[in-house]
Amino acid sequence: MCGIVGYIGEKQAYPILIDALKRLEYRGYDSSGVSIIDQQKPEMVIRKSQGKIIHLEELIKSHPLPPSTIGICHTRWATHGMPNNVNAHPHKDCSGKIVVVHNGIIENYEELKNALLKKGHTFLSQTDTEVVAHLVEEHYQGDIFKAVQKTVKQLKGAFALGILCLDDPKTLIAARVGSPLIIGIGKNENFIASDVPAILQHTKKVIYLKEGELAKIQKDKVQIFDFNGKAVSFKVDKVTLKVDTVQKQGYPHFMLKEIHEQPHVLTQMFRHCLKPKAVSLDEIGLSDKQLKDMTQIFIVACGTAYHAGMVGKYLIELLAGIPVAIDVSSEFRYRTPIIGKKTLVLAISQSGETADTLAAIKEAKAKGAKIVSICNVVGSSLARISDGVLYTHAGPEIGVASTKAYTAQLGVLYLLAIKLGLAHKTLSPKNASLLMKDLKQIPSLYARILKDKHTIERIAEQNAHFGCFLFLGRNINYPSALEGALKLKEISYIPAEGYAAGEMKHGPIALIDEYRAVICLAPESDLYEKMISNIQEIRSRKGKVIALATEGDAIIHAHADHVIYVPKTNKLLTPLLMALPLQMIAYYIAVKRGCDVDQPRNLAKSVTVE
Ligand code: AGP
C-alpha cells in the first residue's frame, strides 16, 4: 500500500524516479507526486497529481522540473483524506524546506497534529503523513538526521518514510517501522524503494531495512542507525530476480501473464520438492520430530491466501489427521485463540507484508506457538519473523488479483500435508507416492486448460452482462468457489458470492432468477450427484448455470447452460485445476466490461495497513 522511491546520485533523478514509481503502481494508484531539490537555486520543487502516475507525467511535461540528482516520489493508496492533489505525497513543513513521503498509518497523528497546531504550524492536507513533516520541522536545529531521529521516536503505528531537506541536499533519509523499505546500492548512486522490482534495472544489491531502523543515505555512503542514534551493522543482499520477470512480456495484462506462468511455477516447485519417496521442504525450520509432536494447527491469512488455507485445512485433516483451525488474520488477532507449545501456526501471505497477518503471527508467537509461513516474497517481514518459511517461488506477482501465488500456495499446502501425513503415519508411503505422482502431472494439465482458453473466453463473454454471480462448490472445492467469487468481484466489480453448495437452500437460493448466473464446481467427486441436484434447483428457478466439470462427463451437458471441462485428475487435486478456469472467467469478464484488470479500483496489492 503506497509506493515510495528515492534517488541520490549523479544522474538526473526524475527519469529514474518516475520509471521506478511506475513499477510500484500496483501498491496504490489514486494519486502520486515527486519532489526534487533544485540544486542551482536552491529550492525544493514538488509536483503532485490526482489519479494514476500517467497524470503526474503529463503534469511534469507541461510544468517541467529543473535538473536535479536527488529526489523522492510516491504513489498513494488513500487512508486519511480523499485521493486528491492536496493529499497526495510528498508533504512539506511550513518552511517548505522539508518534504516527506510515507507508507503506513501514523496512529497518533491527531494528538501530534493538535500539539503542532498549538505551536503555530499550518496544515494543508487531511493526511496523517503531514504531521511527520511538521514534527521534523519542530525538531530541526540544523541537523536533519537528528530531527528525524527525534521525530520517529514520537510516532506510533506503521511507517516507511523517505525524507529530504533543502539545507542538506546531499542526504536522503529513510526510516521504517512495520511498512517495508529497501535501500538499493549502486555505483555513486543509491536508492530507496518499497519493493525490489522498482530498482531492479539499476542494481541487484539491496539492504532490507529492519524494524526500527533509520538510514542516512548519500550517493556513495549508507549508514544505518537505531532510533536512539546508535549505528547498527547491516548486510547487503544480492537479489536474483530478473528484470523481465517484472515486465508484461507481450501479454496485455500482468494478470494474464501470471495465469500463464502457473504451469512453470508448479513444475519448478514439484521438481525441487518431490523426491522419490519423500517431500523435501528444506526451509520449514522444524525437525520431523517437532512436526510429529504438533497436535494442532492454526492457519491465518487474508483474502486469496485465506482460501488457499481453507483447502489446506481439508488436506491436512484428511492426510495427517491433525485438527486444523483457520481464521482470517484480522479476526485471529483480536480474539483469544487457544494456542500451546504444540500448536503450529501456518501464516500464508503472498507479499509477506500484510499488516493483519503480521500482527496475528506476533500474537501467536507471544503465546509460544511455532510459526511456519508460506510466503512468496523473499526476505519479507513475515519470512523474517517466522521459525520456518516455505517459499512459493512464484516470482513477482504484479497483478492485484492473485493468481499464480494462489496455486503456488496450494502446491506448498499439498506438499506439507503429505509430509505431515508421512510424519504422523496417517498416510502410507504407497498412497503418498501415488499422490505425488499425480501432483507432478498438474503442470501438463494446466497447459491443456490454457490451450483451450478460447472456450473459456467465449463463455465468459457470453455471460459478462449478468449483474450478479453465485459460485457454488462442495467439500475441498468450497474454498475454490469462494476464491472464484473473490476474483470476479475484485476485477469486474460484479457482486459475486461464493457458497458451500449445501448452504444454497439456507438463503442464497432467494437470489436465483433469470438474471443471475451461477458457476457450479462439479468435478468428479463423491459429492457429484449432490451438486447435480443443486444445479437442477437453480435451473428450475431459471438461473443460468455455468458448470466446471471433469473431461468425459457426458451427463453434465443436460443440466448446465455452459460447460467448461478440466482434465481428469486425482479428486483431491481438483482445487488446483478449478483455479485456472475461475481466474480466466474473471479475467475475460473484466476485460469485456472494460475494467482495469491489473489495477482494480480501491484495491492495492499489499495491504500494509490494518
Ligand atoms: C487477492 O486477489 C487479493 N488481491 C487479496 O485478497 C490478497 O490475497 C490479500 O490481500 C492477502 O495478501 P497477501 O497474500 O499478500 O497477504
XYZ file of C-alpha atoms and ligand atoms in Angstrom:
626
model
C 0.000 0.000 0.000
C 1.587 3.167 -1.267
C 4.879 3.008 -3.089
C 7.968 5.003 -2.209
C 11.059 5.633 -4.311
C 14.060 7.837 -3.583
C 17.232 8.528 -5.555
C 20.550 10.189 -4.805
C 23.451 10.042 -7.230
C 24.998 11.696 -10.253
C 22.273 11.102 -12.838
C 19.099 13.088 -13.377
C 16.753 11.918 -10.631
C 13.345 12.440 -12.234
C 13.511 9.889 -15.111
C 14.819 7.254 -12.671
C 12.204 8.086 -10.053
C 9.217 8.055 -12.379
C 10.255 4.816 -14.058
C 10.756 3.124 -10.682
C 7.490 4.541 -9.362
C 5.558 3.008 -12.268
C 6.874 -0.380 -11.214
C 5.312 0.192 -7.797
C 1.964 1.385 -9.107
C 0.414 -1.945 -8.083
C 0.766 -0.759 -4.472
C -1.703 2.097 -4.874
C -2.740 4.412 -7.634
C -5.120 7.131 -6.533
C -2.589 9.955 -6.721
C 1.150 10.443 -6.981
C 3.820 13.037 -6.500
C 7.511 13.812 -6.734
C 9.885 16.196 -5.034
C 13.389 17.092 -6.147
C 15.932 19.593 -4.878
C 16.793 22.237 -7.456
C 20.468 22.431 -6.575
C 21.058 25.592 -8.656
C 18.644 27.909 -6.894
C 18.480 26.081 -4.358
C 14.813 25.256 -3.945
C 12.562 22.313 -3.052
C 10.271 21.581 -6.010
C 7.108 19.474 -5.692
C 4.674 18.229 -8.350
C 1.567 16.224 -7.423
C -1.381 14.881 -9.306
C -4.612 13.042 -8.594
C -5.115 9.704 -10.377
C -2.576 7.365 -11.882
C 1.111 8.079 -12.399
C 0.495 8.917 -16.044
C -1.259 12.091 -14.881
C 1.802 13.109 -12.918
C 3.939 12.538 -16.017
C 1.584 14.713 -18.065
C 1.748 17.442 -15.436
C 5.536 17.365 -15.481
C 5.552 17.552 -19.280
C 3.610 20.800 -19.074
C 5.430 22.033 -15.934
C 8.972 20.610 -16.279
C 11.184 20.003 -13.288
C 14.581 21.679 -13.047
C 17.672 19.411 -13.248
C 18.437 17.562 -10.027
C 20.298 14.485 -8.843
C 18.250 13.908 -5.686
C 14.552 13.293 -5.207
C 11.746 11.247 -3.683
C 8.392 10.196 -5.077
C 5.251 8.362 -4.038
C 2.178 6.598 -5.386
C -0.719 6.667 -2.937
C -3.459 4.373 -1.676
C -5.545 6.757 0.381
C -6.143 6.071 4.068
C -6.566 9.540 5.634
C -8.093 12.117 3.329
C -9.613 11.942 -0.137
C -7.472 10.990 -3.104
C -6.732 14.486 -4.445
C -3.802 16.756 -5.270
C -3.569 18.233 -1.793
C -3.488 14.892 -0.002
C -1.023 13.372 -2.477
C 2.547 12.990 -1.180
C 5.177 14.422 -0.770
C 4.058 16.604 2.133
C 6.072 19.584 3.290
C 6.619 21.529 6.503
C 5.690 25.220 6.955
C 9.021 26.433 5.596
C 8.788 24.226 2.500
C 12.347 23.007 3.169
C 11.449 19.543 4.456
C 9.482 17.002 2.401
C 8.182 13.583 3.387
C 6.769 10.527 1.620
C 5.148 7.846 3.736
C 3.678 4.361 3.534
C 1.628 3.159 6.520
C -0.541 4.870 9.118
C 0.588 7.229 11.873
C -1.912 6.188 14.518
C -1.268 9.078 16.934
C -1.379 11.744 14.224
C -4.357 13.602 15.706
C -2.686 14.086 19.048
C 0.545 15.191 17.345
C -1.316 17.463 14.942
C -3.194 19.215 17.753
C 0.063 19.875 19.593
C 1.689 21.183 16.396
C -1.307 23.390 15.594
C -0.998 24.950 19.049
C 2.634 25.719 18.257
C 1.534 27.589 15.133
C 2.113 25.035 12.357
C -0.153 25.308 9.337
C -1.521 22.125 7.816
C -2.686 21.892 4.225
C -3.909 18.303 3.921
C -6.116 15.834 5.774
C -3.377 13.204 5.868
C -1.678 11.598 8.817
C 1.614 11.967 6.911
C 1.769 15.741 7.046
C 2.383 15.646 10.821
C 5.719 13.968 10.129
C 6.944 16.927 8.050
C 5.882 19.429 10.714
C 7.274 17.356 13.558
C 10.643 17.141 11.823
C 10.479 20.923 11.343
C 9.729 21.331 15.045
C 12.842 19.332 15.991
C 15.072 20.772 13.281
C 18.043 22.756 14.540
C 20.371 22.466 11.579
C 20.805 18.668 11.595
C 18.072 16.927 9.611
C 19.135 13.465 10.678
C 18.822 14.325 14.378
C 15.434 15.956 13.742
C 14.139 12.816 12.012
C 15.540 10.632 14.772
C 13.636 12.612 17.418
C 10.514 12.519 15.240
C 10.351 8.775 14.635
C 10.549 8.127 18.373
C 7.266 10.011 18.774
C 5.380 8.215 16.020
C 3.004 5.331 16.729
C 1.713 2.970 14.038
C 3.361 1.777 10.858
C 5.629 3.785 8.659
C 8.178 3.656 5.918
C 9.467 7.172 5.365
C 11.576 8.961 2.790
C 12.670 12.462 3.792
C 14.592 15.298 2.099
C 15.761 18.629 3.480
C 16.768 21.578 1.330
C 19.585 22.527 3.737
C 21.248 19.143 3.249
C 20.924 18.430 -0.482
C 23.379 15.524 -0.319
C 21.390 13.337 2.067
C 18.320 11.183 1.752
C 16.819 9.835 4.971
C 14.746 6.689 5.330
C 13.077 5.056 8.321
C 10.954 2.007 8.873
C 8.501 0.538 11.369
C 6.031 -2.025 10.037
C 5.917 -1.000 6.388
C 8.635 -2.378 4.113
C 11.539 -0.362 2.737
C 14.717 -1.355 0.956
C 17.880 0.518 0.099
C 19.420 -0.176 -3.314
C 23.183 0.172 -3.560
C 24.593 1.437 -6.846
C 27.880 2.908 -8.024
C 27.931 6.548 -6.969
C 24.188 6.339 -6.570
C 21.807 4.874 -4.029
C 18.064 4.306 -3.910
C 15.211 3.667 -1.537
C 12.094 1.765 -2.585
C 9.103 -0.058 -1.156
C 9.953 -3.159 -3.156
C 12.851 -4.619 -5.126
C 11.280 -4.608 -8.659
C 11.265 -0.787 -8.615
C 15.043 -0.521 -8.829
C 15.980 -3.825 -10.388
C 17.312 -2.363 -13.613
C 19.735 -0.174 -11.645
C 21.047 -2.537 -9.018
C 20.650 -6.020 -7.586
C 22.390 -5.114 -4.329
C 19.891 -4.314 -1.613
C 19.688 -3.750 2.110
C 16.389 -4.738 3.718
C 15.861 -2.021 6.312
C 14.774 -3.679 9.569
C 12.109 -2.700 12.066
C 13.073 0.427 13.982
C 15.950 1.399 11.712
C 16.847 4.781 10.325
C 19.156 5.278 7.335
C 21.295 8.203 6.255
C 21.941 7.774 2.569
C 24.402 9.679 0.426
C 25.404 8.941 -3.130
C 28.460 6.925 -2.050
C 27.649 6.038 1.549
C 24.902 4.354 3.559
C 24.747 4.423 7.347
C 22.090 2.713 9.411
C 21.118 3.540 12.980
C 18.563 2.518 15.557
C 16.091 5.140 16.737
C 18.457 6.078 19.582
C 21.039 7.087 17.009
C 23.335 4.101 17.618
C 24.984 2.855 14.410
C 23.996 -0.718 13.518
C 25.671 -3.178 11.180
C 23.843 -4.282 8.054
C 24.036 -6.871 5.327
C 23.897 -6.191 1.596
C 21.899 -8.932 -0.157
C 22.199 -9.832 -3.811
C 18.764 -10.356 -5.355
C 18.371 -12.966 -8.047
C 15.223 -11.562 -9.671
C 15.478 -10.883 -13.385
C 14.241 -7.618 -14.901
C 11.984 -9.385 -17.446
C 10.023 -11.112 -14.656
C 8.574 -7.732 -13.784
C 7.540 -6.909 -17.359
C 4.398 -7.943 -19.260
C 6.385 -9.828 -21.921
C 3.810 -9.223 -24.640
C 0.707 -10.035 -22.588
C -1.948 -7.315 -22.439
C -2.094 -7.570 -18.648
C 0.114 -8.850 -15.846
C -2.816 -10.949 -14.657
C -2.951 -12.907 -17.919
C 0.807 -13.324 -17.925
C 0.708 -14.601 -14.351
C -2.119 -17.013 -15.159
C 0.087 -18.455 -17.917
C 3.068 -18.762 -15.593
C 1.319 -21.303 -13.374
C 2.487 -24.469 -15.158
C 6.085 -23.267 -14.843
C 5.752 -22.300 -11.175
C 4.379 -25.701 -10.188
C 6.834 -27.613 -12.392
C 9.723 -25.911 -10.603
C 8.186 -26.452 -7.181
C 7.478 -30.141 -7.662
C 10.851 -30.761 -9.333
C 12.559 -29.268 -6.323
C 10.412 -30.718 -3.523
C 9.143 -34.103 -4.704
C 11.778 -36.742 -4.029
C 11.275 -40.438 -4.879
C 9.759 -41.339 -1.521
C 9.596 -38.110 0.395
C 8.718 -34.460 0.298
C 11.613 -32.123 0.841
C 10.726 -28.798 2.410
C 14.195 -27.537 3.291
C 13.300 -24.249 4.878
C 10.492 -25.479 7.146
C 12.662 -24.794 10.182
C 11.194 -27.708 12.201
C 12.560 -31.223 12.572
C 10.467 -34.284 11.648
C 10.200 -34.953 15.383
C 8.823 -31.434 16.008
C 6.354 -31.894 13.145
C 5.288 -35.197 14.627
C 4.730 -33.627 18.023
C 2.368 -30.972 16.703
C -1.134 -31.680 17.955
C -2.943 -28.717 16.458
C -2.530 -26.367 13.522
C -3.839 -22.840 13.116
C -3.896 -21.243 9.715
C -4.040 -17.459 9.461
C -4.235 -15.485 6.239
C -6.276 -12.875 4.355
C -8.181 -12.870 1.062
C -6.954 -15.325 -1.526
C -4.306 -16.686 0.839
C -7.115 -17.488 3.282
C -8.889 -19.503 0.587
C -5.682 -21.443 -0.045
C -5.532 -22.038 3.703
C -9.082 -23.425 3.679
C -8.022 -26.021 1.109
C -5.034 -26.706 3.372
C -7.365 -27.454 6.281
C -9.203 -30.115 4.279
C -5.903 -31.628 3.155
C -4.086 -31.694 6.472
C -7.049 -33.074 8.392
C -7.575 -35.760 5.756
C -3.967 -36.768 5.152
C -2.366 -36.112 8.538
C -5.283 -36.358 10.953
C -4.274 -33.163 12.757
C -7.078 -30.777 13.746
C -6.760 -27.524 11.841
C -8.429 -24.249 12.779
C -8.424 -21.385 10.325
C -9.038 -17.688 10.815
C -8.768 -14.579 8.748
C -5.864 -12.742 10.334
C -7.921 -9.689 11.310
C -10.191 -11.913 13.421
C -7.442 -14.078 14.875
C -5.517 -11.098 16.226
C -8.484 -9.782 18.219
C -9.842 -12.952 19.778
C -8.385 -15.428 22.227
C -7.358 -18.482 20.247
C -6.238 -21.413 22.385
C -2.605 -21.868 21.483
C 0.001 -24.001 23.139
C 3.565 -25.132 22.612
C 2.376 -27.996 20.413
C 0.473 -25.660 18.137
C 1.881 -24.931 14.731
C 0.702 -21.649 13.250
C 0.802 -21.518 9.483
C 0.722 -17.991 8.113
C 0.007 -17.673 4.406
C 0.769 -14.474 2.525
C 1.945 -13.686 -0.977
C 3.524 -10.383 -0.024
C 4.619 -11.269 3.483
C 3.757 -7.671 4.389
C 0.029 -7.928 5.162
C -0.411 -5.957 8.382
C -3.141 -8.166 9.872
C -1.241 -11.378 9.198
C 1.935 -9.965 10.727
C 0.026 -8.864 13.823
C -1.651 -12.280 14.121
C 1.718 -14.004 13.983
C 3.160 -11.766 16.666
C 0.191 -12.695 18.916
C 0.706 -16.406 18.276
C 4.448 -16.180 18.836
C 3.921 -14.456 22.153
C 1.762 -17.423 23.185
C 4.563 -19.872 22.408
C 3.438 -21.242 19.036
C 5.899 -22.218 16.328
C 5.363 -20.224 13.163
C 5.825 -21.506 9.655
C 4.936 -19.121 6.867
C 4.025 -19.811 3.272
C 5.229 -16.737 1.501
C 6.202 -15.539 -1.967
C 8.397 -12.535 -1.305
C 11.878 -13.494 -0.192
C 13.095 -11.513 2.802
C 9.649 -10.099 3.583
C 8.682 -9.148 7.141
C 6.660 -12.339 7.561
C 9.532 -14.517 6.394
C 11.863 -12.835 8.827
C 9.736 -13.320 11.925
C 8.749 -16.940 11.214
C 10.535 -20.008 12.591
C 10.435 -21.544 9.139
C 9.465 -20.329 5.660
C 8.074 -22.331 2.792
C 8.670 -20.045 -0.148
C 6.277 -20.411 -3.050
C 8.904 -19.099 -5.509
C 6.175 -17.975 -7.895
C 8.161 -14.888 -8.945
C 6.879 -11.326 -8.572
C 3.094 -11.130 -8.764
C 2.223 -7.677 -10.077
C -1.488 -8.036 -10.952
C -3.507 -7.004 -7.919
C -5.677 -10.104 -8.301
C -3.670 -13.026 -7.026
C -3.393 -15.970 -9.437
C -0.070 -17.783 -9.562
C 0.586 -17.062 -5.892
C -2.679 -18.842 -5.026
C -1.917 -22.040 -6.929
C 1.648 -21.939 -5.613
C 0.271 -21.662 -2.063
C -1.944 -24.649 -2.810
C 1.086 -26.529 -4.185
C 3.007 -25.951 -0.946
C -0.014 -26.994 1.137
C -0.279 -30.300 -0.757
C 3.409 -30.917 -0.114
C 3.098 -30.005 3.546
C 0.017 -32.183 4.041
C 1.840 -35.169 2.522
C 4.886 -34.515 4.699
C 2.746 -34.271 7.830
C 0.781 -37.368 6.814
C 4.005 -39.339 6.477
C 5.386 -37.973 9.767
C 2.180 -38.855 11.626
C 1.927 -42.191 9.794
C -1.637 -41.428 8.767
C -0.639 -41.562 5.106
C 1.011 -44.711 3.842
C 4.192 -44.336 1.747
C 2.322 -46.051 -1.093
C -0.556 -43.581 -1.088
C 1.869 -40.697 -0.669
C 3.757 -41.862 -3.782
C 0.540 -42.080 -5.788
C -0.464 -38.585 -4.768
C 2.994 -37.251 -5.541
C 2.856 -38.849 -8.964
C -0.498 -37.180 -9.651
C 0.797 -33.837 -8.400
C 3.634 -33.970 -10.925
C 1.051 -34.201 -13.717
C -0.678 -30.949 -12.728
C 1.554 -28.602 -14.793
C 0.850 -30.522 -18.004
C -2.886 -30.493 -17.194
C -2.585 -26.729 -16.737
C -1.061 -26.479 -20.191
C -4.127 -28.274 -21.587
C -6.535 -25.910 -19.837
C -4.617 -22.914 -21.150
C -4.630 -24.328 -24.667
C -8.421 -24.275 -24.585
C -8.619 -20.739 -23.205
C -10.750 -19.516 -26.118
C -13.660 -21.673 -24.947
C -13.438 -20.059 -21.525
C -13.104 -16.623 -23.113
C -16.226 -17.208 -25.253
C -18.312 -18.445 -22.312
C -17.109 -15.579 -20.125
C -18.005 -13.011 -22.776
C -21.438 -14.526 -23.323
C -22.174 -14.132 -19.628
C -20.427 -10.833 -18.902
C -23.738 -8.938 -18.804
C -25.048 -10.662 -15.660
C -25.343 -8.298 -12.718
C -24.752 -10.916 -10.043
C -22.926 -14.228 -9.835
C -23.070 -17.090 -7.363
C -20.223 -19.583 -7.096
C -21.052 -22.959 -5.576
C -18.663 -25.686 -4.535
C -18.580 -28.552 -2.096
C -16.013 -30.013 0.247
C -12.466 -29.289 -0.915
C -13.853 -27.116 -3.720
C -15.920 -24.958 -1.422
C -12.853 -22.699 -0.984
C -12.461 -22.739 -4.782
C -15.963 -21.248 -5.039
C -15.027 -18.512 -2.550
C -11.866 -17.765 -4.494
C -13.710 -17.679 -7.838
C -16.182 -15.164 -6.424
C -13.424 -13.013 -4.923
C -11.560 -12.948 -8.237
C -14.636 -11.897 -10.178
C -15.775 -9.193 -7.775
C -12.365 -7.607 -7.330
C -11.593 -7.113 -11.007
C -15.039 -6.792 -12.645
C -16.927 -5.112 -9.738
C -19.842 -7.516 -10.292
C -21.388 -8.620 -6.973
C -20.339 -12.242 -6.585
C -20.885 -14.613 -3.685
C -19.164 -17.895 -3.012
C -21.127 -20.528 -1.117
C -20.909 -24.117 0.000
C -23.487 -25.625 -2.353
C -25.249 -27.318 0.552
C -25.921 -23.891 2.031
C -27.780 -22.659 -1.036
C -31.194 -23.568 0.315
C -30.466 -21.678 3.507
C -30.688 -18.271 1.896
C -28.887 -17.610 -1.377
C -31.476 -19.506 -3.408
C -33.681 -16.435 -2.943
C -31.373 -14.632 -5.367
C -31.915 -17.056 -8.225
C -33.887 -15.931 -11.254
C -33.191 -15.490 -14.960
C -30.921 -12.510 -14.227
C -28.376 -14.465 -12.164
C -25.549 -16.664 -13.306
C -24.352 -19.490 -11.101
C -20.934 -21.046 -11.515
C -21.142 -24.604 -10.233
C -17.977 -26.523 -9.476
C -18.855 -30.080 -10.368
C -15.661 -32.061 -10.858
C -15.732 -35.813 -10.478
C -16.102 -36.392 -6.733
C -18.042 -38.329 -4.101
C -20.466 -35.408 -3.917
C -21.028 -35.051 -7.671
C -24.687 -36.156 -7.540
C -25.391 -33.673 -4.789
C -24.019 -30.887 -6.963
C -26.224 -32.042 -9.845
C -29.239 -31.740 -7.529
C -28.185 -28.181 -6.675
C -27.857 -27.409 -10.383
C -31.374 -28.678 -11.019
C -32.702 -26.482 -8.243
C -31.056 -23.485 -9.900
C -32.300 -24.353 -13.393
C -35.861 -24.828 -12.205
C -35.718 -21.227 -10.975
C -34.396 -20.051 -14.360
C -30.856 -19.321 -13.142
C -28.091 -19.619 -15.778
C -25.648 -22.405 -14.943
C -22.005 -22.483 -15.951
C -20.577 -25.802 -14.804
C -16.919 -26.664 -14.332
C -16.720 -30.418 -14.802
C -14.303 -33.243 -15.493
C -13.485 -34.193 -19.076
C -15.536 -37.193 -20.114
C -18.562 -36.174 -18.026
C -21.331 -36.538 -20.616
C -24.185 -36.068 -18.138
C -23.427 -32.502 -17.174
C -24.433 -31.050 -20.566
C -28.035 -31.970 -19.911
C -28.036 -29.851 -16.768
C -25.913 -26.799 -17.487
C -26.180 -23.908 -19.946
C -22.423 -23.909 -20.442
C -19.758 -26.438 -19.514
C -16.057 -25.807 -19.048
C -14.097 -29.030 -18.813
C -10.929 -29.595 -16.839
C -8.766 -32.696 -17.320
C -9.306 -35.724 -15.108
C -7.067 -35.942 -12.066
C -6.991 -37.322 -8.518
C -10.172 -35.995 -6.825
C -8.120 -34.466 -4.034
C -6.206 -32.309 -6.511
C -9.213 -30.722 -8.220
C -8.850 -27.338 -6.416
C -5.577 -26.897 -8.297
C -7.380 -27.416 -11.604
C -10.536 -25.438 -10.784
C -8.427 -22.363 -10.031
C -7.388 -21.733 -13.635
C -10.779 -21.527 -15.356
C -12.096 -19.479 -12.437
C -9.263 -16.983 -12.834
C -9.839 -16.854 -16.592
C -13.614 -16.385 -16.262
C -12.971 -13.381 -14.004
C -10.272 -12.060 -16.318
C -12.271 -12.265 -19.549
C -15.433 -10.858 -17.971
C -13.461 -7.911 -16.578
C -11.780 -7.276 -19.931
C -15.126 -7.460 -21.727
C -16.551 -4.892 -19.298
C -13.576 -2.597 -19.890
C -12.257 -2.806 -16.329
C -8.704 -2.057 -15.301
C -7.732 -5.666 -14.665
C -4.301 -5.157 -13.135
C -5.216 -2.177 -11.003
C -8.842 -2.533 -9.928
C -10.416 0.406 -8.146
C -9.915 0.870 -4.410
C -7.517 -2.062 -4.111
C -3.782 -2.337 -3.637
C -1.519 -5.313 -3.927
C -0.090 -5.480 -0.480
C -2.246 -4.373 2.410
C 0.313 -2.968 4.812
C -2.227 -1.125 6.959
C -4.876 -2.591 9.213
C -6.294 -11.416 -3.990
O -6.694 -11.428 -5.308
C -6.403 -10.178 -3.282
N -5.979 -9.063 -4.008
C -6.203 -10.176 -1.781
O -7.304 -10.831 -1.261
C -4.920 -10.797 -1.175
O -4.897 -12.164 -1.385
C -4.870 -10.469 0.327
O -4.807 -9.075 0.497
C -3.722 -11.118 1.036
O -2.488 -10.665 0.580
P -1.170 -11.419 0.939
O -1.261 -12.779 0.352
O -0.073 -10.601 0.328
O -1.082 -11.480 2.431
